[in-house]
Short mmCIF file of C-alpha atoms and ligand atoms in Angstrom, two decimals:
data_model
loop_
_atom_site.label_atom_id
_atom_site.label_comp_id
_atom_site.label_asym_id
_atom_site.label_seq_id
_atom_site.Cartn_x
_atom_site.Cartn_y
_atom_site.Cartn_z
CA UNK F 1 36.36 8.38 -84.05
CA UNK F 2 34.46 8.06 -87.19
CA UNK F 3 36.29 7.47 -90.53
CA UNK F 4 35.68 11.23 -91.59
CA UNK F 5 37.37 12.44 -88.44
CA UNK F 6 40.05 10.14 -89.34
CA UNK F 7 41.21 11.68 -92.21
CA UNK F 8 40.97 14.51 -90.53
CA UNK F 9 43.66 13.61 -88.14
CA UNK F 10 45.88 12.08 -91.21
CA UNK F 11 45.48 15.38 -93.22
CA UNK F 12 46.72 17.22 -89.62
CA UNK F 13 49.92 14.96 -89.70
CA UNK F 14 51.05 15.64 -93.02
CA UNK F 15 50.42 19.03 -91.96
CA UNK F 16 52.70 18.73 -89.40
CA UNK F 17 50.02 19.88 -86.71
CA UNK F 18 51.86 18.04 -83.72
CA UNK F 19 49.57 15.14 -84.61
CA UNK F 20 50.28 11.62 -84.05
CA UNK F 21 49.80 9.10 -86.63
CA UNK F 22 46.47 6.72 -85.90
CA UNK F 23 46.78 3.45 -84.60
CA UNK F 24 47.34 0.56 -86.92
CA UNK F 25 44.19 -0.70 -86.18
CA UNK F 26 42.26 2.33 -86.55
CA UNK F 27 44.44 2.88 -89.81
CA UNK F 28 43.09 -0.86 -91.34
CA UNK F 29 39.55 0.31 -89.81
CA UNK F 30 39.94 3.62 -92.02
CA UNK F 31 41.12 1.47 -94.83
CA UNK F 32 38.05 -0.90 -94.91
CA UNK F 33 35.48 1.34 -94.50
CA UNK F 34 36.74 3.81 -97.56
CA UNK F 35 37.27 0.43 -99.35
CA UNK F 36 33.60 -0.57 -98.70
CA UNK F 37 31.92 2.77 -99.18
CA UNK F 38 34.28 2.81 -102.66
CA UNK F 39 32.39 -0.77 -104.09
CA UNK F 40 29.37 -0.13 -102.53
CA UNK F 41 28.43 1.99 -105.36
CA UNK F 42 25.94 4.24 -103.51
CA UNK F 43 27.04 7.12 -101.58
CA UNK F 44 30.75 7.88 -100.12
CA UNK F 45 31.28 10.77 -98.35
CA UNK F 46 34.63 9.58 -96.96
CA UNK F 47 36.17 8.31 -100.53
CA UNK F 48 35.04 12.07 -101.84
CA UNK F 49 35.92 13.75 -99.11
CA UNK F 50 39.65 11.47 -98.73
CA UNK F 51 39.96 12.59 -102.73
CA UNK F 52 39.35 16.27 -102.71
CA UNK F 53 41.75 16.66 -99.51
CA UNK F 54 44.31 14.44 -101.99
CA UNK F 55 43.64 16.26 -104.28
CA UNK F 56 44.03 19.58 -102.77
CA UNK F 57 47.42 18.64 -101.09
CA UNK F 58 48.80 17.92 -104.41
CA UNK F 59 47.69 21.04 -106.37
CA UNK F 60 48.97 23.19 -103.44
CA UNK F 61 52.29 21.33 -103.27
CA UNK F 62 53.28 20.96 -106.75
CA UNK F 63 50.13 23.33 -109.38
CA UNK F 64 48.91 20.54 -111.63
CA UNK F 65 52.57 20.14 -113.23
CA UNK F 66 53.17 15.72 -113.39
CA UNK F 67 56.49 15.13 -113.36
CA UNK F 68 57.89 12.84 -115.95
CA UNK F 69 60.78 10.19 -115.32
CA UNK F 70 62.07 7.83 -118.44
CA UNK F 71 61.66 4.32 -117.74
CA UNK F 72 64.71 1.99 -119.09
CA UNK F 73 64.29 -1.64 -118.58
CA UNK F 74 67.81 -2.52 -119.23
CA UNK F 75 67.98 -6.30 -117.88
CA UNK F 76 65.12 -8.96 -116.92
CA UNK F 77 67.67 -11.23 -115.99
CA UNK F 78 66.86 -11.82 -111.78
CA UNK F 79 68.64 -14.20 -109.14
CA UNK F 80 65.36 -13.54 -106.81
CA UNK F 81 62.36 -16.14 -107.42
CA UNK F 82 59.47 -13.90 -105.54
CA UNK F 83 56.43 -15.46 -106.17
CA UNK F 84 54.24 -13.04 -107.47
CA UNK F 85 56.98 -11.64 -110.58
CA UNK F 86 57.33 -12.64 -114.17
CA UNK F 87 60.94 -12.07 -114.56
CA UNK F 88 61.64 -14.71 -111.18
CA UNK F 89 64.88 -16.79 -112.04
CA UNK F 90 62.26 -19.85 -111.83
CA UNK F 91 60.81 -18.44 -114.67
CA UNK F 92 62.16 -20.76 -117.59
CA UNK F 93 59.30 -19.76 -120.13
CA UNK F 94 60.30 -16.19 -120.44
CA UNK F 95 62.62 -15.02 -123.09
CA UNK F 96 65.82 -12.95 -121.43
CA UNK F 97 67.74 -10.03 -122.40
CA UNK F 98 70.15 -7.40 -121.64
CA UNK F 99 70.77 -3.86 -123.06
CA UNK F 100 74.40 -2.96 -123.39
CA UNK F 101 75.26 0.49 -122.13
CA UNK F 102 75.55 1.67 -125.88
CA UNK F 103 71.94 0.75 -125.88
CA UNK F 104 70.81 2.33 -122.55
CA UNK F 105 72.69 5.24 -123.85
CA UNK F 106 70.73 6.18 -126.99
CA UNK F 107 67.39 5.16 -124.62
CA UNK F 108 68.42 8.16 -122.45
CA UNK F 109 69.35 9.80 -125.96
CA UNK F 110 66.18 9.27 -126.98
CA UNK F 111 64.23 10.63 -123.73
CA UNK F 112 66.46 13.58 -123.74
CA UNK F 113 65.49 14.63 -127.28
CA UNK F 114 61.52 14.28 -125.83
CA UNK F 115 62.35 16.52 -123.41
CA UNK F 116 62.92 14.04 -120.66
CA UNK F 117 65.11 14.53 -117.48
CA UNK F 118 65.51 11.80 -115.03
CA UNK F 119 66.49 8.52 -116.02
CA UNK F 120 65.48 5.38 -113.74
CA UNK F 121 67.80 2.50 -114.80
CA UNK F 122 65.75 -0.57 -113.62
CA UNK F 123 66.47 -3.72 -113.86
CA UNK F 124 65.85 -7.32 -112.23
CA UNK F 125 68.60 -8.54 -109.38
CA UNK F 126 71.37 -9.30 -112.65
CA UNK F 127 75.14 -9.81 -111.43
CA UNK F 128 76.15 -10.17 -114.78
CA UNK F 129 76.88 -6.10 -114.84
CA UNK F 130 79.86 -5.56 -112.15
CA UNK F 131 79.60 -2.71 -110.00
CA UNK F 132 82.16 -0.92 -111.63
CA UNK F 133 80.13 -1.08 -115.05
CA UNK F 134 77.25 0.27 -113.68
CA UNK F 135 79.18 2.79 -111.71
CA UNK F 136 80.69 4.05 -115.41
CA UNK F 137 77.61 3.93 -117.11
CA UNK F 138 76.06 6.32 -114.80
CA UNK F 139 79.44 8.63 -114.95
CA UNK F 140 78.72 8.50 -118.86
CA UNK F 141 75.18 9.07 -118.85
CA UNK F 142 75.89 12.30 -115.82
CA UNK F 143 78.31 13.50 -118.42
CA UNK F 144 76.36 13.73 -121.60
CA UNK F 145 73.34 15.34 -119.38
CA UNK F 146 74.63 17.02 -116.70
CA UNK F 147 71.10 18.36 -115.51
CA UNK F 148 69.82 15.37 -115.54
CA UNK F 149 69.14 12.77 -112.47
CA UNK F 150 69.90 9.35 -112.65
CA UNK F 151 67.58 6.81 -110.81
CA UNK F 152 68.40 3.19 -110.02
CA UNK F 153 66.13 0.56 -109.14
CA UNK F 154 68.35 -2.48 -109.68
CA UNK F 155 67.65 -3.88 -106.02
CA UNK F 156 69.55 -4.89 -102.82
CA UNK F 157 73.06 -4.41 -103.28
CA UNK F 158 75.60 -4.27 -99.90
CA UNK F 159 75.78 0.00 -98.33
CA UNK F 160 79.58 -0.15 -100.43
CA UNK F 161 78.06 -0.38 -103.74
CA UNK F 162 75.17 1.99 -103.13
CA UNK F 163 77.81 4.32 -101.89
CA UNK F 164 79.76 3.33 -104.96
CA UNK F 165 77.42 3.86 -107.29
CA UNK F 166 76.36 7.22 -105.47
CA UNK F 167 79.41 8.77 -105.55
CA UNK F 168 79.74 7.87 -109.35
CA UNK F 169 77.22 10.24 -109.51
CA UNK F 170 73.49 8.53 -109.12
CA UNK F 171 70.78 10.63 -107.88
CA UNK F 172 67.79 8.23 -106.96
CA UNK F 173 67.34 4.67 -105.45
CA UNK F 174 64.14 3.02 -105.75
CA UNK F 175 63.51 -0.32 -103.88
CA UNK F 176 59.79 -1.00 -102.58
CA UNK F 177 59.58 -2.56 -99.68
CA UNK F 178 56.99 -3.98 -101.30
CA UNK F 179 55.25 -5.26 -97.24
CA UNK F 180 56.08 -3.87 -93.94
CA UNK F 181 54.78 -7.04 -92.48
CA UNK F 182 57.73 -9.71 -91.77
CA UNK F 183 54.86 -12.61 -91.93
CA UNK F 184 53.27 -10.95 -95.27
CA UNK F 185 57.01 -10.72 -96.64
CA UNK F 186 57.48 -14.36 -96.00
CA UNK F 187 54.53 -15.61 -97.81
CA UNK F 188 55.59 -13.24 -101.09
CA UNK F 189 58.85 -14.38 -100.44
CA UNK F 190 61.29 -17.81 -101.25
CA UNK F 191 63.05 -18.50 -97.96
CA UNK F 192 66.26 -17.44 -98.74
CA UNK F 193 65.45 -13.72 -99.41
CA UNK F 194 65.28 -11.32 -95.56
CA UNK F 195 62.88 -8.50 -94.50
CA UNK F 196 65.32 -7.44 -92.50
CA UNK F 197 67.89 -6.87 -95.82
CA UNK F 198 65.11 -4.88 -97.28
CA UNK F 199 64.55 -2.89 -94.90
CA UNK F 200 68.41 -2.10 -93.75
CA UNK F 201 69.36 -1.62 -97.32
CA UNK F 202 66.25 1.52 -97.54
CA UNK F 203 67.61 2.86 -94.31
CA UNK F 204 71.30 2.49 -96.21
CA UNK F 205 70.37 4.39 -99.06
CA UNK F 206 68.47 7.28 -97.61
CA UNK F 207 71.71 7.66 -95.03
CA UNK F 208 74.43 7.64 -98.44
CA UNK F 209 72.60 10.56 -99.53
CA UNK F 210 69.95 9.10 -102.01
CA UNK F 211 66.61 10.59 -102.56
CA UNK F 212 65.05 7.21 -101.92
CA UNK F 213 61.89 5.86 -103.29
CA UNK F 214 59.91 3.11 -101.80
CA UNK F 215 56.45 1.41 -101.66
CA UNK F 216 53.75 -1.65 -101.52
CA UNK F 217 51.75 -3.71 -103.95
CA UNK F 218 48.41 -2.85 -102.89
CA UNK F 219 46.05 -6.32 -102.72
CA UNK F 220 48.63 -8.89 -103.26
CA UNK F 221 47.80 -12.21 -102.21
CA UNK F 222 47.57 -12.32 -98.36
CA UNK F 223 47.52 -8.97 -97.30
CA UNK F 224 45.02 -7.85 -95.17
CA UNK F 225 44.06 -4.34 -94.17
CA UNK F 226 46.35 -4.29 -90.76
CA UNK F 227 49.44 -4.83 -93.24
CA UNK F 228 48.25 -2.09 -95.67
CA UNK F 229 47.94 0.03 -92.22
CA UNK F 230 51.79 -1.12 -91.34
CA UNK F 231 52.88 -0.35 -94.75
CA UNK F 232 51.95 4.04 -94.15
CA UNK F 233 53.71 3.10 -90.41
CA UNK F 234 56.90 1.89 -91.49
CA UNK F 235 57.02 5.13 -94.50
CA UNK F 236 56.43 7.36 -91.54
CA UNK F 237 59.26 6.48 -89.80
CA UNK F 238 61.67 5.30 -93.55
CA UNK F 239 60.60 9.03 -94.54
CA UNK F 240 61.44 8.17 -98.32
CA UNK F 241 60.60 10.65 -100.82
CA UNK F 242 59.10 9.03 -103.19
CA UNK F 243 56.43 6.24 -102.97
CA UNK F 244 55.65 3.68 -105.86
CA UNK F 245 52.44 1.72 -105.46
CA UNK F 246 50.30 -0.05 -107.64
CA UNK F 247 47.92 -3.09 -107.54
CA UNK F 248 49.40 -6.53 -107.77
CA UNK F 249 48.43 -8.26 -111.20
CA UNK F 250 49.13 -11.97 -111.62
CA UNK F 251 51.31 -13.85 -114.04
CA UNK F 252 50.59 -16.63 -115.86
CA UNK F 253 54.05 -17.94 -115.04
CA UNK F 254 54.32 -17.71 -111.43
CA UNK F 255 53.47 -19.60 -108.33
CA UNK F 256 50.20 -16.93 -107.80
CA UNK F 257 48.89 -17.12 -111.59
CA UNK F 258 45.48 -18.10 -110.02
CA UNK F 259 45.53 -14.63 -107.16
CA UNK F 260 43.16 -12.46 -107.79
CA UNK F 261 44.79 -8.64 -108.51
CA UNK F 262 44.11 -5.94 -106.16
CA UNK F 263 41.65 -3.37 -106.87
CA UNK F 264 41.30 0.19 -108.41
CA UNK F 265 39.43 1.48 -105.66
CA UNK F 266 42.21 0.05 -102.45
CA UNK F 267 44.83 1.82 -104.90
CA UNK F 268 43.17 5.09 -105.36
CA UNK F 269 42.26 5.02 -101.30
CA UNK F 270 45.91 4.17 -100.73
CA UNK F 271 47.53 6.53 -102.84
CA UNK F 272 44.99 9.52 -101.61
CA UNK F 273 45.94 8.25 -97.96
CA UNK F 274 49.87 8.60 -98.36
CA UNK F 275 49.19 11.86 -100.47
CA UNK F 276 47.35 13.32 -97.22
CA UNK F 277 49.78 11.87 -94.89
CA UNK F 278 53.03 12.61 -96.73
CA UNK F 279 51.97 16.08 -99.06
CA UNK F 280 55.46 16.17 -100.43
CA UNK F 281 56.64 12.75 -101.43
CA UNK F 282 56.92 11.91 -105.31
CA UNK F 283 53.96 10.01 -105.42
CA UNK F 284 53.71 8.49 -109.26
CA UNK F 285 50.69 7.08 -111.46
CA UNK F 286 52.42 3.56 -111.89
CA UNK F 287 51.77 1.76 -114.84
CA UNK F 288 50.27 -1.58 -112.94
CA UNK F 289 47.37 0.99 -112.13
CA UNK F 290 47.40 1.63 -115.67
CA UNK F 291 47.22 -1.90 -116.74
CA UNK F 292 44.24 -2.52 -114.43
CA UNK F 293 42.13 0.08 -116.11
CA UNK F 294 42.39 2.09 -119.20
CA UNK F 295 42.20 5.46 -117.66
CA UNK F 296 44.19 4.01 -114.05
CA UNK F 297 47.04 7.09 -114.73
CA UNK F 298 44.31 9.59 -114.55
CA UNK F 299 42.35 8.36 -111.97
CA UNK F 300 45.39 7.82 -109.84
CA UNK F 301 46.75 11.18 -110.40
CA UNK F 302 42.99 12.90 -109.37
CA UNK F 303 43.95 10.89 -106.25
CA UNK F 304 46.49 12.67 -105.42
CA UNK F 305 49.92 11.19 -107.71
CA UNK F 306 52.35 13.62 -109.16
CA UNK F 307 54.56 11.38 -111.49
CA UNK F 308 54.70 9.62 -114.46
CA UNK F 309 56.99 7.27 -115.73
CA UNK F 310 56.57 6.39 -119.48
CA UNK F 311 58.75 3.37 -120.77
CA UNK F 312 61.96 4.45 -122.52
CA UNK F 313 63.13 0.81 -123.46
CA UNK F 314 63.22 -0.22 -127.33
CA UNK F 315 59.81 -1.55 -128.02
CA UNK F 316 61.60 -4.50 -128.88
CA UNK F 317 62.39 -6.09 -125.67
CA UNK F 318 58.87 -4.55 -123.64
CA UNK F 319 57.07 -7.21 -124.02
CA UNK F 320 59.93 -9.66 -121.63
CA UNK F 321 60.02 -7.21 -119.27
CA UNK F 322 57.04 -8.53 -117.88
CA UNK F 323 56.35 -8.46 -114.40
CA UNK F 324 52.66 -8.59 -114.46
CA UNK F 325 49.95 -9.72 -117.23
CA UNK F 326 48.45 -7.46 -119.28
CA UNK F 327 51.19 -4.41 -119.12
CA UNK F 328 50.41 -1.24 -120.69
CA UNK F 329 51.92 0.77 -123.46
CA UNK F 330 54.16 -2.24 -124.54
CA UNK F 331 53.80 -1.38 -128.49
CA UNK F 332 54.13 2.95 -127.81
CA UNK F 333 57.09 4.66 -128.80
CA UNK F 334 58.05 7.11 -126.48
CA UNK F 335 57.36 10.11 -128.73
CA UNK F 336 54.00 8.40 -128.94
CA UNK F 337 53.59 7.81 -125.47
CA UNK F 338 54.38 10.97 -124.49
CA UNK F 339 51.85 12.84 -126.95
CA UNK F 340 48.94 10.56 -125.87
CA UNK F 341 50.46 11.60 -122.04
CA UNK F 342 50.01 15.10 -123.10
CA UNK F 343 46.70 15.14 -124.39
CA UNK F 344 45.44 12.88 -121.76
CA UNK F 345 46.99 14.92 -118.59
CA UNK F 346 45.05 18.59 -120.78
CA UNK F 347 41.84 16.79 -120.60
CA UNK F 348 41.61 16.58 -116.85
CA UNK F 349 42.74 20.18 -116.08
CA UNK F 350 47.23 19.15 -116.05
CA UNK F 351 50.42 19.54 -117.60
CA UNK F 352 53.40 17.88 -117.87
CA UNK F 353 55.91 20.25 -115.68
CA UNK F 354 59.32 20.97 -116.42
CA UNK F 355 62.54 19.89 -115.03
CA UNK F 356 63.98 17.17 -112.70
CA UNK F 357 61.25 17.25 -110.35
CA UNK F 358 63.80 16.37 -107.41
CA UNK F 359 62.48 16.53 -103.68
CA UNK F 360 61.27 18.79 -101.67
CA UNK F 361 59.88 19.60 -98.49
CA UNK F 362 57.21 21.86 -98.80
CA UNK F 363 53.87 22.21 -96.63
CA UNK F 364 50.54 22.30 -98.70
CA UNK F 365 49.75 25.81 -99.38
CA UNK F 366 53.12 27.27 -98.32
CA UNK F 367 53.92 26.96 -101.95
CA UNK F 368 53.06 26.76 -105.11
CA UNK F 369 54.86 26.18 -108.75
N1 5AD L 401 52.03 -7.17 -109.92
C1 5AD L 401 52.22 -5.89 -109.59
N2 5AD L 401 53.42 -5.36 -109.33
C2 5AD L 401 54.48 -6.18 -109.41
N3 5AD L 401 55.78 -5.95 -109.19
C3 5AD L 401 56.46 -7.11 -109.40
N4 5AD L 401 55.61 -8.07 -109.76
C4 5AD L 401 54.36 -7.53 -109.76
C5 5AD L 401 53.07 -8.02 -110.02
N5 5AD L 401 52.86 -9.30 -110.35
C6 5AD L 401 56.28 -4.68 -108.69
C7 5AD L 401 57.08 -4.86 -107.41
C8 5AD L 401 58.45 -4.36 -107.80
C9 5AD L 401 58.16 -3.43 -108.95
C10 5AD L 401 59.29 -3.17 -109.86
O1 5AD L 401 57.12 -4.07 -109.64
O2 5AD L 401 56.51 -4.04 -106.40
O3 5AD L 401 59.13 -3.71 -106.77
#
């Protein structure tokens, strides 16, 4: 099978044509040939052809609407040490900082007055909030916006306190797998942190109830194609429905400060691939693609993403919550962010679209909004 046929098979699965997914080796095949055409510079059919099905499956899906989601970076504080993060416990350089819930209250007071409606509460691996805390900050937060969802990304935690903090009333769960490859995890990964935890606590969180989010750094250090191709395996059996990807980007403060960062064109071929394969996950524009490149939202979203998540977090404290060199829209407020967002999103032919913009399962051109 040649790569074109390929996608044709992958855009027949997310169809739900009684296809089977691709092997992984024809899947890391598929991935280095759209990644070679892509740099070549001359011509590539597959890339264009990969990019207008992506495209297609999102505009059917969802119209050109982008979701928007309010980013609060409420504590860099971490007890992990993964080696390719700025706010790793080893990190003694960076400066660290918590928000009190008074303070990730007027952040969500602030995104609701911009019109915002889900609120991802993301923080490093901090134990200095109890459960219980958290558990009444999102029971405040659900009872000043009641239409609004609440999404956590505060890492692994045991199934009790994701079922705790569920039933207090959260929404969401994101946790990226961030490799589907035990060896790749180990070489991201000190010793004393478990694939296996990862992966149970994703299964966890989808079976409590959550809509669950997951996803991959595309080109961090090691990988090779045959991981990236394990990575759309192991989200075709997780099902999450949402995806975060982006490209790794070294820091200057961590053990791979000298790793090159992945590329534009393996993120936009990734993100078109999961688009075709999964048409109705949450698929957002992260901002590590929009570090990498000053127009990385757009690009991404012509590939196929559906999301945005501008930062919510006073500009004061951006700039520690640095996972990555060279992060975007640290000095934008978020009225400002949101009006560049606006203007940027017209100019290639979307919107921002109203609402939660929770999950669902729907078929490309079964539906439209
Ligand atoms: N480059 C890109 N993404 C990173 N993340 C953490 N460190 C980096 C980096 N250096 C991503 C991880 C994590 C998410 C919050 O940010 O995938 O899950």
């Amino acid at each position: 099978m040649n790569h074109l046929e390929l996608i044709d098979v992958l855009y027949k699965y997310g169809k739900n044509e009684k296809q089977v997914l691709p092997t992984k080796e024809a899947l890391a095949f598929l991935i280095r040939k759209l990644c070679a055409e892509f740099q070549s510079g001359k011509e590539r059919p597959g890339v264009s052809y990969l990019q207008k099905l992506a495209q297609e499956t999102a505009v059917s899906c969802f119209g050109t609407g982008i979701y928007l989601r309010g980013l609060i970076e409420f504590t860099n504080y971490c007890r992990n040490n993964c080696y390719y993060c700025g706010i790793r416990c080893g990190n003694e350089k960076l400066k660290r900082y918590r928000l009190t819930p008074e303070e990730i209250l007027s952040c969500c007071d602030k995104g609701r007055k911009l019109g915002f409606q889900t609120f991802v509460l993301q923080g490093g691996e901090d134990m200095h909030y109890s459960d219980a805390e958290i558990a009444d900050l999102i029971g405040k937060i659900k009872d000043r916006y009641p239409d609004s969802a609440v999404t956590l990304s505060f890492g692994e935690r045991n199934y009790s306190v994701y079922k705790q903090w569920f039933d207090a009333g959260a929404d969401r769960y994101l946790l990226r797998h961030e490799t589907a490859s035990k060896t790749h995890y180990e070489k991201l990964h000190p010793p004393d942190m478990s694939y296996e935890n990862r992966i149970d606590c994703l299964f966890n969180l989808k079976e409590i109830g959550y809509q669950t989010g997951s996803g991959f750094m595309v080109g961090s250090p090691y990988q090779t194609e045959y991981d990236l191709a394990e990575d759309l395996i192991f989200l075709s059996a997780l099902k999450p429905h949402m995806i975060g990807i982006g490209p790794f980007l070294p820091h200057k403060d961590t053990p791979f400060r000298n790793k090159a960062s992945g590329t534009l064109e393996q993120t936009l071929i990734m993100l078109g691939l999961l688009r075709i394969i999964f048409p109705s996950v949450l698929l957002p524009a992260t901002t590590a693609l929009a570090s990498l490149t000053e127009n990385g939202r757009e690009q991404g979203i012509l590939f196929g993403a559906n999301v945005v998540m501008p930062n919510l977090s006073p500009v004061s404290v951006r700039e520690h919550y640095m996972l990555y060199d060279g992060k975007a829209f640290i000095k934008d407020e978020a009225a400002e962010g949101k009006a560049m967002l606006e203007i940027r999103l017209e100019k290639i032919g979307y919107h921002l679209a109203e609402g939660r913009g929770d999950y669902r399962e729907v078929l490309p051109g079964k539906e439209k909004n």
